[in-house]
Amino acid sequence: EVQLLESGEGLVQPGGSLRLSCAASGFTFSTSAMSWIRQAPGRGLEWVSSISPGGDHTYYADSVKGRFTISRDNSKNTLFLQMNTLRAEDTATYFCSKIEINSGRWLFDDWGQGTLVTVSS
Amino acid sequence: DIQMTQSPSSLSASVGDRVTITCRASQSISSYLNWYQQKPGKAPKLLIYVASILRSGVPSRFSGSGSGTDFTLTITSLQPEDFATYYCQQSHSSATFGQGTKLEIK
């Protein structure tokens, strides 16, 4: 059974930083692309970032490009999201998701339960 | 960037009803369209991918269709557990979600 467990929840001031982690189990992490997807309170889903299985290719939404960095440690089956220069509009629940590649395109086929990031003074 | 627009934003229906949710892309995305279901306080779950392929374990009352820019999710014979919010997502170019359709009990 695929399990994704996010951690790093917190309250941070605008301009601050936070690092999220996602511990993965139940599948071969090192051969799976992974993503972070967020959901602001009461709002819809927004793709944030994705990373290739080996970590050599990364992708970002325009809204976080230059501020967030996705990375992974395949030896520890863990995905990370380093968030810098945080803004109030980054307040959201952040979900870690496993990507299934179908016809070269992304499916988010398994999700963690999410971790809440609040940016407020 | 590809924008995804769902309609309606909310929908009231009764157990046993048939409902249809529409998703429109701002440009052609071929069949690279996926549907997710989310219940309050829970993570989304993948229901349908590549427009019409039902994920294993998803009840057959769910179906998807469409290609190009216009897509539909249909649920026949609504069950109590189907009341949730549904999102479409394009995978033609990175990923974009629709704004969601909240399906409520009438």
Coordinates of C-alpha atoms in Angstrom, one line a residue:
Chain A
E1 CA 0.0 0.0 0.0
V2 CA 1.3 3.4 -1.0
Q3 CA 1.8 5.7 1.9
L4 CA 2.9 9.4 1.8
L5 CA 3.3 11.2 5.0
E6 CA 3.9 15.0 4.9
S7 CA 5.5 16.9 7.8
G8 CA 6.8 20.4 8.4
E9 CA 3.5 22.1 9.2
G10 CA 3.9 25.6 10.7
L11 CA 3.1 29.2 11.1
V12 CA 5.7 31.6 9.5
Q13 CA 5.9 35.3 9.1
P14 CA 5.8 36.9 5.6
G15 CA 9.3 36.7 4.1
G16 CA 10.2 33.7 6.2
S17 CA 11.2 30.1 5.2
L18 CA 9.9 26.6 5.8
R19 CA 10.9 23.2 4.7
L20 CA 8.3 20.4 4.1
S21 CA 9.1 16.7 4.0
C22 CA 7.2 13.8 2.6
A23 CA 8.1 10.3 3.7
A24 CA 7.2 7.6 1.1
S25 CA 6.6 3.9 1.5
G26 CA 4.9 1.0 -0.3
F27 CA 6.3 1.7 -3.7
T28 CA 9.7 2.1 -5.4
F29 CA 10.3 5.7 -4.6
S30 CA 13.5 6.0 -6.6
T31 CA 11.7 5.2 -9.9
S32 CA 8.7 7.5 -9.3
A33 CA 8.3 11.2 -10.2
M34 CA 6.8 13.2 -7.4
S35 CA 4.9 16.4 -6.9
W36 CA 3.7 19.0 -4.4
I37 CA 0.2 20.3 -4.9
R38 CA -1.4 22.9 -2.6
Q39 CA -4.9 24.0 -1.6
A40 CA -5.6 27.4 0.0
P41 CA -8.3 27.3 2.7
G42 CA -11.7 26.9 1.0
R43 CA -10.2 27.0 -2.5
G44 CA -9.2 24.6 -5.3
L45 CA -6.1 22.7 -6.1
E46 CA -3.0 24.3 -7.4
W47 CA 0.0 22.3 -8.8
V48 CA 3.2 23.7 -7.2
S49 CA 6.2 21.6 -8.3
S50 CA 7.3 18.3 -9.7
I51 CA 10.6 16.3 -9.8
S52 CA 11.9 13.5 -11.9
P53 CA 12.8 10.1 -10.3
G54 CA 16.5 10.9 -10.3
G55 CA 16.0 14.5 -9.2
D56 CA 17.7 15.9 -12.3
H57 CA 14.6 17.5 -13.7
T58 CA 12.5 19.9 -11.7
Y59 CA 9.4 21.9 -12.7
Y60 CA 7.6 24.8 -11.0
A61 CA 4.5 26.8 -11.2
D62 CA 5.1 30.5 -12.1
S63 CA 3.6 31.5 -8.7
V64 CA 6.5 29.9 -6.8
K65 CA 9.4 29.9 -9.3
G66 CA 12.5 31.4 -7.8
R67 CA 11.2 31.0 -4.2
F68 CA 10.5 27.3 -3.8
T69 CA 12.9 24.4 -4.4
I70 CA 11.8 20.8 -4.8
S71 CA 14.3 18.0 -4.0
R72 CA 14.5 14.4 -3.0
D73 CA 16.7 11.9 -1.1
N74 CA 16.1 8.5 -2.8
S75 CA 18.3 6.8 -0.1
K76 CA 15.7 7.9 2.5
N77 CA 12.6 7.7 0.3
T78 CA 11.9 11.3 1.1
L79 CA 10.6 14.3 -0.9
F80 CA 11.3 17.9 0.2
L81 CA 9.9 21.4 -0.6
Q82 CA 12.1 24.3 0.6
M83 CA 9.9 27.4 0.7
N84 CA 11.6 30.8 0.9
T85 CA 10.3 34.4 0.8
L86 CA 6.9 33.2 1.8
R87 CA 3.8 35.3 1.2
A88 CA 0.4 35.4 2.7
E89 CA -1.0 33.8 -0.6
D90 CA 1.2 30.7 0.0
T91 CA -1.0 29.8 3.0
A92 CA -2.4 26.4 2.1
T93 CA -2.5 22.7 2.8
Y94 CA 0.4 21.2 0.9
F95 CA -0.1 17.7 -0.5
C96 CA 2.7 15.4 -1.6
S97 CA 1.7 13.2 -4.6
K98 CA 3.2 10.3 -6.5
I99 CA 3.1 10.8 -10.2
E100 CA 2.2 8.1 -12.7
I101 CA 3.4 8.7 -16.2
N102 CA 0.8 7.8 -18.8
S103 CA 1.5 8.5 -22.5
G104 CA 4.3 10.8 -21.2
R105 CA 1.8 12.9 -19.1
W106 CA 1.3 13.2 -15.4
L107 CA -1.3 11.6 -13.3
F108 CA -1.4 12.3 -9.6
D109 CA -2.4 8.8 -8.5
D110 CA -1.6 8.7 -4.8
W111 CA -1.7 11.6 -2.3
G112 CA -0.6 12.2 1.3
Q113 CA -3.0 13.7 3.8
G114 CA -1.4 17.2 3.6
T115 CA 0.4 19.5 5.9
L116 CA -0.8 23.1 6.7
V117 CA 1.4 26.1 6.0
T118 CA 0.2 29.4 7.4
V119 CA 2.0 32.7 6.5
S120 CA 0.9 35.5 8.7
S121 CA 2.4 38.2 10.9
Chain B
D1 CA -0.6 28.5 -19.6
I2 CA -3.6 26.3 -20.1
Q3 CA -6.7 27.3 -18.1
M4 CA -9.4 24.9 -17.1
T5 CA -12.9 25.9 -16.4
Q6 CA -15.5 23.7 -14.8
S7 CA -19.2 24.1 -14.8
P8 CA -21.3 24.3 -12.7
S9 CA -19.4 25.4 -9.7
S10 CA -21.9 23.7 -7.5
L11 CA -24.7 21.2 -8.1
S12 CA -27.5 19.9 -5.9
A13 CA -28.8 16.4 -6.7
S14 CA -30.5 13.4 -5.0
V15 CA -29.5 9.9 -4.4
G16 CA -30.2 7.9 -7.6
D17 CA -29.9 10.9 -9.9
R18 CA -27.6 11.2 -13.0
V19 CA -25.3 14.2 -13.0
T20 CA -22.9 15.6 -15.5
I21 CA -20.0 18.0 -14.8
T22 CA -18.3 19.8 -17.6
C23 CA -14.6 20.9 -18.0
R24 CA -13.3 23.1 -20.7
A25 CA -9.7 23.8 -21.6
S26 CA -8.5 27.1 -23.0
Q27 CA -6.7 25.2 -25.8
S28 CA -6.7 21.7 -27.1
I29 CA -5.3 19.2 -24.7
S30 CA -6.1 16.1 -26.8
S31 CA -7.3 13.5 -24.3
Y32 CA -4.9 14.5 -21.5
L33 CA -7.6 15.1 -18.9
N34 CA -8.0 13.6 -15.5
W35 CA -10.8 13.7 -12.9
Y36 CA -10.4 13.7 -9.1
Q37 CA -12.8 13.4 -6.2
Q38 CA -12.2 15.2 -2.9
K39 CA -14.2 14.9 0.3
P40 CA -13.9 17.4 3.1
G41 CA -10.7 17.2 5.1
K42 CA -9.3 14.5 2.8
A43 CA -6.8 14.3 0.0
P44 CA -8.1 14.1 -3.6
K45 CA -8.5 10.7 -5.2
L46 CA -7.9 9.9 -8.9
L47 CA -11.1 8.7 -10.6
I48 CA -10.5 8.8 -14.3
Y49 CA -7.5 9.5 -16.5
V50 CA -6.9 10.2 -20.2
A51 CA -10.5 11.5 -20.3
S52 CA -12.3 8.2 -20.1
I53 CA -10.2 5.4 -18.4
L54 CA -11.6 4.4 -15.1
R55 CA -9.0 3.9 -12.4
S56 CA -9.0 0.4 -11.0
G57 CA -11.5 0.1 -8.1
V58 CA -13.6 3.1 -9.1
P59 CA -17.3 2.2 -9.5
S60 CA -18.6 1.9 -13.0
R61 CA -21.3 4.5 -12.4
F62 CA -18.5 7.0 -13.0
S63 CA -17.6 7.7 -16.6
G64 CA -15.7 10.4 -18.6
S65 CA -15.7 11.5 -22.1
G66 CA -14.4 14.2 -24.4
S67 CA -11.3 15.3 -26.3
G68 CA -9.8 18.5 -27.5
T69 CA -11.2 21.3 -25.3
D70 CA -14.5 19.9 -23.9
F71 CA -14.8 17.1 -21.4
T72 CA -17.5 15.6 -19.2
L73 CA -17.7 13.5 -16.0
T74 CA -20.9 11.7 -15.6
I75 CA -22.1 9.9 -12.5
T76 CA -25.2 7.7 -13.0
S77 CA -27.3 6.6 -10.0
L78 CA -25.7 8.8 -7.4
Q79 CA -24.8 7.2 -4.1
P80 CA -24.5 8.9 -0.7
E81 CA -20.7 8.5 -0.9
D82 CA -20.5 10.4 -4.2
F83 CA -21.3 13.8 -2.6
A84 CA -18.0 15.5 -2.8
T85 CA -16.0 18.1 -4.8
Y86 CA -14.8 17.1 -8.3
Y87 CA -11.8 18.5 -10.1
C88 CA -10.6 18.2 -13.6
Q89 CA -6.8 18.4 -14.4
Q90 CA -5.1 18.8 -17.7
S91 CA -1.8 17.0 -18.2
H92 CA -1.0 18.2 -21.7
S93 CA 1.5 20.8 -20.4
S94 CA 2.6 20.5 -16.8
A95 CA -0.6 20.5 -14.8
T96 CA -3.6 22.8 -14.2
F97 CA -6.7 22.0 -12.2
G98 CA -10.2 23.3 -12.7
Q99 CA -11.8 25.3 -9.9
G100 CA -13.9 22.4 -8.7
T101 CA -17.5 21.4 -8.7
K102 CA -19.2 20.8 -5.4
L103 CA -21.8 18.1 -5.6
E104 CA -24.3 18.5 -2.7
I105 CA -27.3 16.6 -1.5
K106 CA -30.6 18.1 -2.5

